[in-house]
Tab-separated table of N, CA and C in Angstrom:
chain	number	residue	atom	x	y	z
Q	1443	UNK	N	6.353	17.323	14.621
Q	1443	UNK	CA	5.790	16.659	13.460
Q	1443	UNK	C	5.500	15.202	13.798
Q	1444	UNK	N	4.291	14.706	12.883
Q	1444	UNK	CA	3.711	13.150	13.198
Q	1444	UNK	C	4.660	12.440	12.685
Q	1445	UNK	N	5.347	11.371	13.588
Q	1445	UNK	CA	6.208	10.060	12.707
Q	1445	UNK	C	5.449	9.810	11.133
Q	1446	UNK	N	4.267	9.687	11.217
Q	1446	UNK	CA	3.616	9.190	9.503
Q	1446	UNK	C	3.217	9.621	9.120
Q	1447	UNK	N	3.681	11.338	9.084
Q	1447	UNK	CA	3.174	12.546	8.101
Q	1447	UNK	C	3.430	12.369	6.937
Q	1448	UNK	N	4.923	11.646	6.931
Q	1448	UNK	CA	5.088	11.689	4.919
Q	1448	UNK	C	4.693	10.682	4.708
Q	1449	UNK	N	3.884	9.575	5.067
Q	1449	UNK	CA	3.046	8.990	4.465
Q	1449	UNK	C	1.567	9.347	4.343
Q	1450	UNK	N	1.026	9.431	5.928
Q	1450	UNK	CA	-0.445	10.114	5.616
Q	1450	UNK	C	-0.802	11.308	4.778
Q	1451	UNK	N	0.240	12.279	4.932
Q	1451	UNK	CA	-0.195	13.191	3.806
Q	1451	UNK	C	-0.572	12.758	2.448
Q	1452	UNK	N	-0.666	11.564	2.273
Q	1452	UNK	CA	-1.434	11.112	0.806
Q	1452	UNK	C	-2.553	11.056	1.041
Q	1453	UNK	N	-3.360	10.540	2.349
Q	1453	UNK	CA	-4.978	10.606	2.563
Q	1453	UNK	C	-5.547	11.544	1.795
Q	1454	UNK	N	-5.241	12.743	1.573
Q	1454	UNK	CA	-6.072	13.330	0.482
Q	1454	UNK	C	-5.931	13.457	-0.726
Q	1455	UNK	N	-4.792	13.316	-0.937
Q	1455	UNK	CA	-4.422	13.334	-2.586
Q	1455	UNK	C	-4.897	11.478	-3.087
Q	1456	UNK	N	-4.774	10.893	-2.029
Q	1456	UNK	CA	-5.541	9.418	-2.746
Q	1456	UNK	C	-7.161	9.668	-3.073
Q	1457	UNK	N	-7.589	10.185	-2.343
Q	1457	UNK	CA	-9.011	10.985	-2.765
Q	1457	UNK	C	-9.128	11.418	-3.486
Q	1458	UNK	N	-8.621	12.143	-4.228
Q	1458	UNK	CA	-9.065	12.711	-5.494
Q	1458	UNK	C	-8.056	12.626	-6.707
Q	1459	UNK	N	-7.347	11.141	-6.459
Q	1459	UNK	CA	-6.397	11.263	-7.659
Q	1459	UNK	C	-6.760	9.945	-8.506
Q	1460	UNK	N	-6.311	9.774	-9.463
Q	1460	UNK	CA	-6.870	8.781	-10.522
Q	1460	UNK	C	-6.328	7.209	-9.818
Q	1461	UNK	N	-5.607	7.280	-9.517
Q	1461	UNK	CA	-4.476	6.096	-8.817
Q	1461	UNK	C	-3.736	5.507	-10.538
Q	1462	UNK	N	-4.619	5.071	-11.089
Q	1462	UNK	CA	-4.168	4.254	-12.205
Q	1462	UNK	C	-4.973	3.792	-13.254
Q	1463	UNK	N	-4.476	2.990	-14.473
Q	1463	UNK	CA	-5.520	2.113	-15.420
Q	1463	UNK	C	-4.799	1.453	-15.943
Q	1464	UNK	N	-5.609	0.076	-16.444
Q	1464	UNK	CA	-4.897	-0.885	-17.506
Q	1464	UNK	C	-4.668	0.094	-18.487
Q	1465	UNK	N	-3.806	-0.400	-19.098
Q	1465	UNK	CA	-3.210	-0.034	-20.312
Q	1465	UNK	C	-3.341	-1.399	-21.192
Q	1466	UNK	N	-3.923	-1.437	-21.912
Q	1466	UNK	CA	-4.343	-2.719	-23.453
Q	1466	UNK	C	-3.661	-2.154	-24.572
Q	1467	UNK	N	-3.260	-2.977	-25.622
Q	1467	UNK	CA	-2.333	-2.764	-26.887
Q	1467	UNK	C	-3.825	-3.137	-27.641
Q	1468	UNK	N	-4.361	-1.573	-27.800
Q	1468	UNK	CA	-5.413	-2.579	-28.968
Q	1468	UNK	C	-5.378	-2.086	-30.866
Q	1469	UNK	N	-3.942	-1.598	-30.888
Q	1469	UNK	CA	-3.313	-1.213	-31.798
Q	1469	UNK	C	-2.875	-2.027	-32.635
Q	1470	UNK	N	-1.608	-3.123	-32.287
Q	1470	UNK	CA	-0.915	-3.842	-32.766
Q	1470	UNK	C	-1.945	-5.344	-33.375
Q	1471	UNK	N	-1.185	-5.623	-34.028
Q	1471	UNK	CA	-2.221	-7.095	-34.427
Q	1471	UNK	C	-1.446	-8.024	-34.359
Q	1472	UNK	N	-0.476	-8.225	-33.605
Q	1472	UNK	CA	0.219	-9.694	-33.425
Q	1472	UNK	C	1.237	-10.277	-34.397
Q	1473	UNK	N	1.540	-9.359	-35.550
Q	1473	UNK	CA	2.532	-9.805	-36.537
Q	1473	UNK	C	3.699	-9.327	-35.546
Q	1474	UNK	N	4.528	-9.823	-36.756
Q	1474	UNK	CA	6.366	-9.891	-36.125
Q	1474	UNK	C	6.751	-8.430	-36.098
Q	1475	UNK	N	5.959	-7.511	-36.988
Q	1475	UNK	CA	6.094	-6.349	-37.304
Q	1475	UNK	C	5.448	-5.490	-36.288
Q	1476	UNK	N	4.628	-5.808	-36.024
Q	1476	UNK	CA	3.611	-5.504	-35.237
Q	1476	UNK	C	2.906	-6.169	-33.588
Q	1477	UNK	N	3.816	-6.436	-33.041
Q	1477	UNK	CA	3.490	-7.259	-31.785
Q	1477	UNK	C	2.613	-6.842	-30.799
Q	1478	UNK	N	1.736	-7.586	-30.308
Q	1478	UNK	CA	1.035	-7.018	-29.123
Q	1478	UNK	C	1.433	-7.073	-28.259
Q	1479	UNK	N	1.585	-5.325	-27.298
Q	1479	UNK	CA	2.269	-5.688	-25.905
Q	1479	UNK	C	1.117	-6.288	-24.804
Q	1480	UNK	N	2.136	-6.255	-24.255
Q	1480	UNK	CA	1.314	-7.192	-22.686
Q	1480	UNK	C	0.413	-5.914	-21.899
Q	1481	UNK	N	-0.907	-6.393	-21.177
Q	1481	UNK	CA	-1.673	-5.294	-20.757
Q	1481	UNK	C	-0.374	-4.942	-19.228
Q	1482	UNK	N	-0.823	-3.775	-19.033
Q	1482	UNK	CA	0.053	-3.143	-17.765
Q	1482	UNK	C	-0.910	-2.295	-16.812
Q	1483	UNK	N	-0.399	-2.067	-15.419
Q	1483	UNK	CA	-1.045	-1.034	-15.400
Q	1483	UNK	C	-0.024	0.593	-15.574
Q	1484	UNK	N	-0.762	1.331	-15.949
Q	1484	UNK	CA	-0.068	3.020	-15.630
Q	1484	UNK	C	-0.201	3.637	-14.373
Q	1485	UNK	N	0.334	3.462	-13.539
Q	1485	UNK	CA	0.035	4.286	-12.079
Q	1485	UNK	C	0.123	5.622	-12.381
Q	1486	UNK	N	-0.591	6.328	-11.635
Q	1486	UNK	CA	-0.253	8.247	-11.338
Q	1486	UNK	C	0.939	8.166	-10.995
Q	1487	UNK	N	1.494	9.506	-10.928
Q	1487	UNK	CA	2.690	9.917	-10.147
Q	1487	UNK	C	2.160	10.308	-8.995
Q	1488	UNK	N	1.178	10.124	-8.476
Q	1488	UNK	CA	0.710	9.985	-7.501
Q	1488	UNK	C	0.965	9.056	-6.458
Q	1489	UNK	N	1.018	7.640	-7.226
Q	1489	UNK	CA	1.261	6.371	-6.614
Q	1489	UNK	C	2.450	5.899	-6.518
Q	1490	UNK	N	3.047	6.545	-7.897
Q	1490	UNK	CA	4.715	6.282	-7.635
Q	1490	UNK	C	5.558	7.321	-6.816
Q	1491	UNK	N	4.849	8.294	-6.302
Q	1491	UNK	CA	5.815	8.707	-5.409
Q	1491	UNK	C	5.614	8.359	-4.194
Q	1492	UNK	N	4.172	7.981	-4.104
Q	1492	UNK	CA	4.008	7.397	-2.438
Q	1492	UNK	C	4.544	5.935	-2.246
Q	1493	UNK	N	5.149	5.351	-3.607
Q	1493	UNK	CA	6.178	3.887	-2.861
Q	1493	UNK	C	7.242	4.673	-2.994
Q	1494	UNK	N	7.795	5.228	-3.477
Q	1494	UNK	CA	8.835	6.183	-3.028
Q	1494	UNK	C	9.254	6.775	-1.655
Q	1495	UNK	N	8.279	7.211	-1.396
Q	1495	UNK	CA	8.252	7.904	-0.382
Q	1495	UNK	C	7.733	6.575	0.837
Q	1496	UNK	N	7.358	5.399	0.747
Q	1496	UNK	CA	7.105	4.440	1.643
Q	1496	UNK	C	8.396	3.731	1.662
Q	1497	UNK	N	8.895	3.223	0.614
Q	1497	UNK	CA	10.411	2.781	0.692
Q	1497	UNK	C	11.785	3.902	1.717
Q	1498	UNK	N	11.570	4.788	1.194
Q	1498	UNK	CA	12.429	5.947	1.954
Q	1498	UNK	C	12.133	5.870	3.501
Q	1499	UNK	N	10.830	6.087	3.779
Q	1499	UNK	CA	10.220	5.799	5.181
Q	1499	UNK	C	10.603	4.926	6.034
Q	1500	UNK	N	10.681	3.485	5.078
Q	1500	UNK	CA	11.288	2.243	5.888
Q	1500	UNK	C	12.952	2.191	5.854
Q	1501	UNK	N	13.359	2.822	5.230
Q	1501	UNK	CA	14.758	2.933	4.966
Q	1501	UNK	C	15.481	3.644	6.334
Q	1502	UNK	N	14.318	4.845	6.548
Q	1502	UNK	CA	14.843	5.774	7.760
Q	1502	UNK	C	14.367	5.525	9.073
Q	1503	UNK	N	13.632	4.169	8.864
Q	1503	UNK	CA	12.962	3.823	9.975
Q	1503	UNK	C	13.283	2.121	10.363
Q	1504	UNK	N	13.918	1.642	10.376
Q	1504	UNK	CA	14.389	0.178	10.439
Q	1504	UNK	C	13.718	-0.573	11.509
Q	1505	UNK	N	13.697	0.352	12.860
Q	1505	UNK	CA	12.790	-0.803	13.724
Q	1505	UNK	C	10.812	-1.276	13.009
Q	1506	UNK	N	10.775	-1.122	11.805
Q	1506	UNK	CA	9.390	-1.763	11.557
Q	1506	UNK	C	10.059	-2.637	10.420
Q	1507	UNK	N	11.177	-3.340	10.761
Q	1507	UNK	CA	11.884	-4.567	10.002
Q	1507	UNK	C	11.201	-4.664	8.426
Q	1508	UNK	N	10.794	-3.973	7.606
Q	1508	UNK	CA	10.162	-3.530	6.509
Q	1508	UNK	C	10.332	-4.508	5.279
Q	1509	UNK	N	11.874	-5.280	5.418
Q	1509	UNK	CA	12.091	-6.548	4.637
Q	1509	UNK	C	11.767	-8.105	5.458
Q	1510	UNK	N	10.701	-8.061	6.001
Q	1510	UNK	CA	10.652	-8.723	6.825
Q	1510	UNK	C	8.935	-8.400	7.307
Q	1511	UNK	N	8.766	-8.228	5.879
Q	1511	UNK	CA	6.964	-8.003	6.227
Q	1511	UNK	C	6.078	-9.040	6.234
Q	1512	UNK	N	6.912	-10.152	5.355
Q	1512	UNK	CA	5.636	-11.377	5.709
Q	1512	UNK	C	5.903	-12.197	7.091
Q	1513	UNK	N	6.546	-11.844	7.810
Q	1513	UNK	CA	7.068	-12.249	8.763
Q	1513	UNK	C	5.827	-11.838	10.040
Q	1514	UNK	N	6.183	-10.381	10.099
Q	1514	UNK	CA	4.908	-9.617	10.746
Q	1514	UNK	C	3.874	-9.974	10.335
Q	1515	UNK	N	3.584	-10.150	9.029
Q	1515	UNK	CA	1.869	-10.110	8.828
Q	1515	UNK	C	1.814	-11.619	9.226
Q	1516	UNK	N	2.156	-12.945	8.693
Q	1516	UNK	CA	2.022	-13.870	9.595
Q	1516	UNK	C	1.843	-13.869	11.438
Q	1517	UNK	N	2.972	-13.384	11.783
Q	1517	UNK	CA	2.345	-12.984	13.271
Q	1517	UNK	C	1.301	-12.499	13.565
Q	1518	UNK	N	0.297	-11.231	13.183
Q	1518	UNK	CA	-0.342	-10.982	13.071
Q	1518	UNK	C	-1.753	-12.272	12.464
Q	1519	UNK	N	-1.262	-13.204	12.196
Q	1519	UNK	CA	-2.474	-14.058	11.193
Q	1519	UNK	C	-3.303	-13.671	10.076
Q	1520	UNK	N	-2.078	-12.894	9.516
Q	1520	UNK	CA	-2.406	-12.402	7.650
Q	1520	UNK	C	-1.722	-12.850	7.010
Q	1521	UNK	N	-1.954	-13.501	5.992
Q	1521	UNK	CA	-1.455	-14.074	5.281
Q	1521	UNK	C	-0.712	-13.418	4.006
Q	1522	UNK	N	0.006	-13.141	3.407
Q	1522	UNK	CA	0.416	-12.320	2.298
Q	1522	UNK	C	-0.397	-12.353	0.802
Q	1523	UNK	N	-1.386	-12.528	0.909
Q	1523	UNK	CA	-2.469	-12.516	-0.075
Q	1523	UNK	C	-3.531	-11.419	-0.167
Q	1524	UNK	N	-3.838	-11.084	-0.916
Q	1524	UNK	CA	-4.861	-9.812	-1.138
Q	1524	UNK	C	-6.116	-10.113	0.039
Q	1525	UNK	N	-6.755	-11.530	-0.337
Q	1525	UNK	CA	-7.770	-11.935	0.650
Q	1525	UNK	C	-7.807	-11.303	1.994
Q	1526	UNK	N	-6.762	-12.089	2.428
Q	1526	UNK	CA	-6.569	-11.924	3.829
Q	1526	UNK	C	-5.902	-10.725	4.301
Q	1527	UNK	N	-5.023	-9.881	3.626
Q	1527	UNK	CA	-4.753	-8.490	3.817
Q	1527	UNK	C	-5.945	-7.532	4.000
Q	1528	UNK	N	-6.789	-7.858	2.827
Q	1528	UNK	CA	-7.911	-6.666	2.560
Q	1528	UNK	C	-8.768	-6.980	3.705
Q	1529	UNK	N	-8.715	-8.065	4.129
Q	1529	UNK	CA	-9.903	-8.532	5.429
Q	1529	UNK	C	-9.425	-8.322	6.798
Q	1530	UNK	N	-8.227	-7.961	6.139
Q	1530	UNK	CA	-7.209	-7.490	8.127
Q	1530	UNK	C	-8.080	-6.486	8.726
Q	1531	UNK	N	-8.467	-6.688	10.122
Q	1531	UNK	CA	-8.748	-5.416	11.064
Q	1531	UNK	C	-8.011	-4.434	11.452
Q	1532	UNK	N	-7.848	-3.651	10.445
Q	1532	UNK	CA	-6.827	-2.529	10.785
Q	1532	UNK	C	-6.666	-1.856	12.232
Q	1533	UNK	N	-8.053	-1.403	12.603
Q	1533	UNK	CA	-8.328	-0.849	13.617
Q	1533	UNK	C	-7.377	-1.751	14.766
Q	1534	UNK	N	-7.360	-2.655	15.070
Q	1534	UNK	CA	-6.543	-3.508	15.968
Q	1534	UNK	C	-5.100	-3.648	15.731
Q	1535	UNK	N	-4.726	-2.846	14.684
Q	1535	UNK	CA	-2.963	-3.326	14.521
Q	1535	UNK	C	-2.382	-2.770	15.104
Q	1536	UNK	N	-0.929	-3.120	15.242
Q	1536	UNK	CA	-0.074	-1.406	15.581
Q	1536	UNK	C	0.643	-1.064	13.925
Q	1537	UNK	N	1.374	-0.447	14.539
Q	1537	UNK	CA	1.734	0.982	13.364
Q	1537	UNK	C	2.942	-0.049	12.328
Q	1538	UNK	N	3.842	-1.234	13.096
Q	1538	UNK	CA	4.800	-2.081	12.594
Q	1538	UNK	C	3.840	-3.093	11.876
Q	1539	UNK	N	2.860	-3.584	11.908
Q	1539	UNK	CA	1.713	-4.402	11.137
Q	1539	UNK	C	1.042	-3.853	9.923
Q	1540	UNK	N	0.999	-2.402	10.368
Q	1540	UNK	CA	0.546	-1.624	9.101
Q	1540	UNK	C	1.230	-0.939	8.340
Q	1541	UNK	N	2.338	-0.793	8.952
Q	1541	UNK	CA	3.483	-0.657	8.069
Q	1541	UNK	C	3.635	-2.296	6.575
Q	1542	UNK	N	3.599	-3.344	7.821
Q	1542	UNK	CA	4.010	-4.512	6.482
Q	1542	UNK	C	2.881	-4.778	5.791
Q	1543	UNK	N	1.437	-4.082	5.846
Q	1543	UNK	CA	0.407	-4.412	5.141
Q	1543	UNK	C	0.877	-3.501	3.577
Q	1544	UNK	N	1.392	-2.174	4.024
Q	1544	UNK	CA	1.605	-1.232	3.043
Q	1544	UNK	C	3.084	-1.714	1.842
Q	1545	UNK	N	3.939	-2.262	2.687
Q	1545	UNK	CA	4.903	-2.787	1.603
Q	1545	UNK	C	4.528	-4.013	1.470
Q	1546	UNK	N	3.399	-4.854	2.151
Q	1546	UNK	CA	3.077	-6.246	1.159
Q	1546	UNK	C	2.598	-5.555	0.121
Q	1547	UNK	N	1.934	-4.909	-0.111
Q	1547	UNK	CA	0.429	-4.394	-1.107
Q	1547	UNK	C	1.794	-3.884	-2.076
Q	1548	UNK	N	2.668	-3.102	-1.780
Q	1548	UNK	CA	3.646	-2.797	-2.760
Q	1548	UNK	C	4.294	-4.135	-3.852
Q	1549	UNK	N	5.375	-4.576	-3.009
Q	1549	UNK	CA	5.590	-5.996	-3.366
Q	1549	UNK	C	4.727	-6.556	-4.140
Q	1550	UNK	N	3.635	-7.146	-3.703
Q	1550	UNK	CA	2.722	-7.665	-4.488
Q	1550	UNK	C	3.021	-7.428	-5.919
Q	1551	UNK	N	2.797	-5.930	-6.633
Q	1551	UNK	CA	3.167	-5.656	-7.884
Q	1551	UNK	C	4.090	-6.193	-8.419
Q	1552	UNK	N	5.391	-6.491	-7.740
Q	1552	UNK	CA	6.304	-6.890	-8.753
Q	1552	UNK	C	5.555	-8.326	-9.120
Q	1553	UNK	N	5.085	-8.956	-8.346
Q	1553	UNK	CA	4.528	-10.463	-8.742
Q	1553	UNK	C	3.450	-10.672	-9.453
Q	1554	UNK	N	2.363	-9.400	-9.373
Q	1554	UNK	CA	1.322	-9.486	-10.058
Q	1554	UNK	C	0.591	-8.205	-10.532
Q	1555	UNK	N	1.062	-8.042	-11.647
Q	1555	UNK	CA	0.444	-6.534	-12.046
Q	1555	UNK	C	-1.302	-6.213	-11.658
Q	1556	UNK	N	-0.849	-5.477	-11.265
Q	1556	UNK	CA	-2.547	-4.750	-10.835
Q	1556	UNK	C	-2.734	-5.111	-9.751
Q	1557	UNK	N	-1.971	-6.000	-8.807
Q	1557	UNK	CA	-2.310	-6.116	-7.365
Q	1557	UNK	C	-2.303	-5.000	-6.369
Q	1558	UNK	N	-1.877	-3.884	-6.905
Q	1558	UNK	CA	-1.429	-2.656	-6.040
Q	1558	UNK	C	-2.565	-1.486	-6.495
Q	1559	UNK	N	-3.057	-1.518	-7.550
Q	1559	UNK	CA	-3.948	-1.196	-7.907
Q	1559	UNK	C	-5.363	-1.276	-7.029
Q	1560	UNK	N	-5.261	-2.588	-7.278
Q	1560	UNK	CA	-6.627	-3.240	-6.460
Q	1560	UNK	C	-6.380	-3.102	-5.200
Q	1561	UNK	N	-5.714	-2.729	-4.269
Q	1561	UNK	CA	-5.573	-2.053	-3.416
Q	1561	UNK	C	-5.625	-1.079	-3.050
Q	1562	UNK	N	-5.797	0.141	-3.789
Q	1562	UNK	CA	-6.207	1.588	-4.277
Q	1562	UNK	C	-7.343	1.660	-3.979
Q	1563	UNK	N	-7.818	0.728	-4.991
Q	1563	UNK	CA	-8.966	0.919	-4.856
Q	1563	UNK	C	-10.183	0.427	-4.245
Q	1564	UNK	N	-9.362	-1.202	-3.707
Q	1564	UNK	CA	-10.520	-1.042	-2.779
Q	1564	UNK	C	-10.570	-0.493	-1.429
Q	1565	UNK	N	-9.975	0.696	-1.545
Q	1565	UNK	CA	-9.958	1.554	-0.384
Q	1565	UNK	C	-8.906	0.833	0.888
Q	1566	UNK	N	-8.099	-0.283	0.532
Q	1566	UNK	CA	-7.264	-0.461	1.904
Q	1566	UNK	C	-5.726	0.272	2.131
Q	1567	UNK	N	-5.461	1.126	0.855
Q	1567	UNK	CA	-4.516	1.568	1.380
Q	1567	UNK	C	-4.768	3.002	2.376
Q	1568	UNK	N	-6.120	3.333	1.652
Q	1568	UNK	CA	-6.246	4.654	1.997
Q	1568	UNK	C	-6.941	4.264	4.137
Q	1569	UNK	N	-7.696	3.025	4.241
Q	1569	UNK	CA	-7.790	2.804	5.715
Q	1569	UNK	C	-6.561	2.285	6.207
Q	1570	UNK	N	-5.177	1.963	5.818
Q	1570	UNK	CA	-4.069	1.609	6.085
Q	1570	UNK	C	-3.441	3.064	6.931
Q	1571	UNK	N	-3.431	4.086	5.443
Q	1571	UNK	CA	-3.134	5.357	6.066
Q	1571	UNK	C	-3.523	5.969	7.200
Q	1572	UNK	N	-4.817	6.007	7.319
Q	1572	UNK	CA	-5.955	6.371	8.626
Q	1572	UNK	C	-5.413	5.707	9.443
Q	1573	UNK	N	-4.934	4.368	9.355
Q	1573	UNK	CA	-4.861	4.133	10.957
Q	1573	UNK	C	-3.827	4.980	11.449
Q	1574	UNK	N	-2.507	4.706	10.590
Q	1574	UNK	CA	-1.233	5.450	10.812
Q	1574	UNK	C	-1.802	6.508	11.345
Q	1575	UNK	N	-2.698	7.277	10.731
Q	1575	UNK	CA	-3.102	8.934	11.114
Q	1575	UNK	C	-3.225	8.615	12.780
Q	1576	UNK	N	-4.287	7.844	13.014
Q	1576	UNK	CA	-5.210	7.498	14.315
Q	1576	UNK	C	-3.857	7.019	15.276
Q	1577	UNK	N	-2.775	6.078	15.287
Q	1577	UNK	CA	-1.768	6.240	15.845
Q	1577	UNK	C	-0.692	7.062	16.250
Q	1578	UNK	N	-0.979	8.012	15.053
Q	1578	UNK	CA	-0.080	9.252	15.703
Q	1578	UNK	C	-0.725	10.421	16.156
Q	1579	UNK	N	-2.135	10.065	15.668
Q	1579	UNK	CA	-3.167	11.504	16.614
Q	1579	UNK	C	-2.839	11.094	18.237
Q	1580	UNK	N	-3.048	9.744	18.357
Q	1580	UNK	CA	-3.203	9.374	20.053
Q	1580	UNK	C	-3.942	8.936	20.048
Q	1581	UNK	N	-4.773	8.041	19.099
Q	1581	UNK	CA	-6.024	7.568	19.338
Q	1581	UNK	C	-5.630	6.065	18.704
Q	1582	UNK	N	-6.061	5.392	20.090
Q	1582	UNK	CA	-6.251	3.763	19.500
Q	1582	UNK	C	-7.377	3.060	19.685
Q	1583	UNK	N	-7.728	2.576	18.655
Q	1583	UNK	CA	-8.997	1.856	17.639
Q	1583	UNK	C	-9.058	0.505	18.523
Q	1584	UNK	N	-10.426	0.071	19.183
Q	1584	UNK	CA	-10.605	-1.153	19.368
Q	1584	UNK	C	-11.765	-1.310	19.344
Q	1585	UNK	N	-11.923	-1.888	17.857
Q	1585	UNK	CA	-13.439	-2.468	17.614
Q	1585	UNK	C	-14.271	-0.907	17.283
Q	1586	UNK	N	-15.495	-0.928	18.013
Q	1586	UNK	CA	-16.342	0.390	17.892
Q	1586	UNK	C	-15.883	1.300	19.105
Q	1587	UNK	N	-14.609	1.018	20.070
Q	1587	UNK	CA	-14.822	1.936	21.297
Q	1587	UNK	C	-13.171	2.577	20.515
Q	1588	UNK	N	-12.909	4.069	20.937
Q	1588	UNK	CA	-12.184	4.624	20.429
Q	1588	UNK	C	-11.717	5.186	22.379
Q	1589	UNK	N	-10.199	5.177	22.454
Q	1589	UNK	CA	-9.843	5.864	23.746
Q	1589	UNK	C	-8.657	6.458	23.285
Q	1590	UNK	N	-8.293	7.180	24.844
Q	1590	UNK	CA	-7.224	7.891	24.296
Q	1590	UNK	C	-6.137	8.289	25.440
């Protein structure tokens, strides 16, 4: 079995699953009786089992130092910001870089709702996964030349 089967096996279920949506209170009207909650997002159980299952991963896997991701992505010259994450060259990482791209993008959420979201969707978790795939097929990515 591939080291990042129980993660890549989401490559397809991120394909065809909803990932998530704001959730708006457009019910309530702001009395004491009636308070408006704060917008959120609702993830699938889709999404919450794959930080589940990414937390567990790093748990059973310690050499990709996993609490210790902005550490890596700085080495790397990413910065822990959506910007510069989403603009990372995946293709050039190794598997411990893309590992801390996947629990920054997690993290993120607790600090800013919908940051994990927007990562869904703009397709970097799902080229995050691919690489993992492409590292444990045997194939490493440099630039447009692919070897093996």
């Amino acid at each position: 079995m591939s080291k990042f089967n129980i993660l890549t096996k989401y490559i397809l279920m991120i394909q065809s699953d909803n990932i998530g949506k704001w959730i708006v209170d457009k019910v309530n009207d702001g009395t004491l009786e009636h308070p408006i909650q704060m917008p959120f997002v609702g993830y699938s159980k889709m999404v919450e089992s794959f930080q589940e299952v990414l937390y567990k991963f790093c748990d059973e896997h310690p050499e990709f130092d996993h609490t210790r991701y902005g550490e890596t992505l700085e080495s790397n010259n990413i910065e822990w910001s959506t910007e510069s994450m989403k603009a990372a060259d995946v293709s050039i990482l190794d598997e411990k870089c893309v590992i801390a791209l996947l629990i920054g993008a997690s993290r993120a959420e607790r600090f800013c709702d919908g940051a994990l979201l927007n990562f869904f969707e703009s397709g970097c978790i799902l080229r995050w996964l691919e690489r993992l795939k492409s590292i444990d097929d045997g194939l490493e990515f440099y630039g447009e030349q692919e070897t093996k």
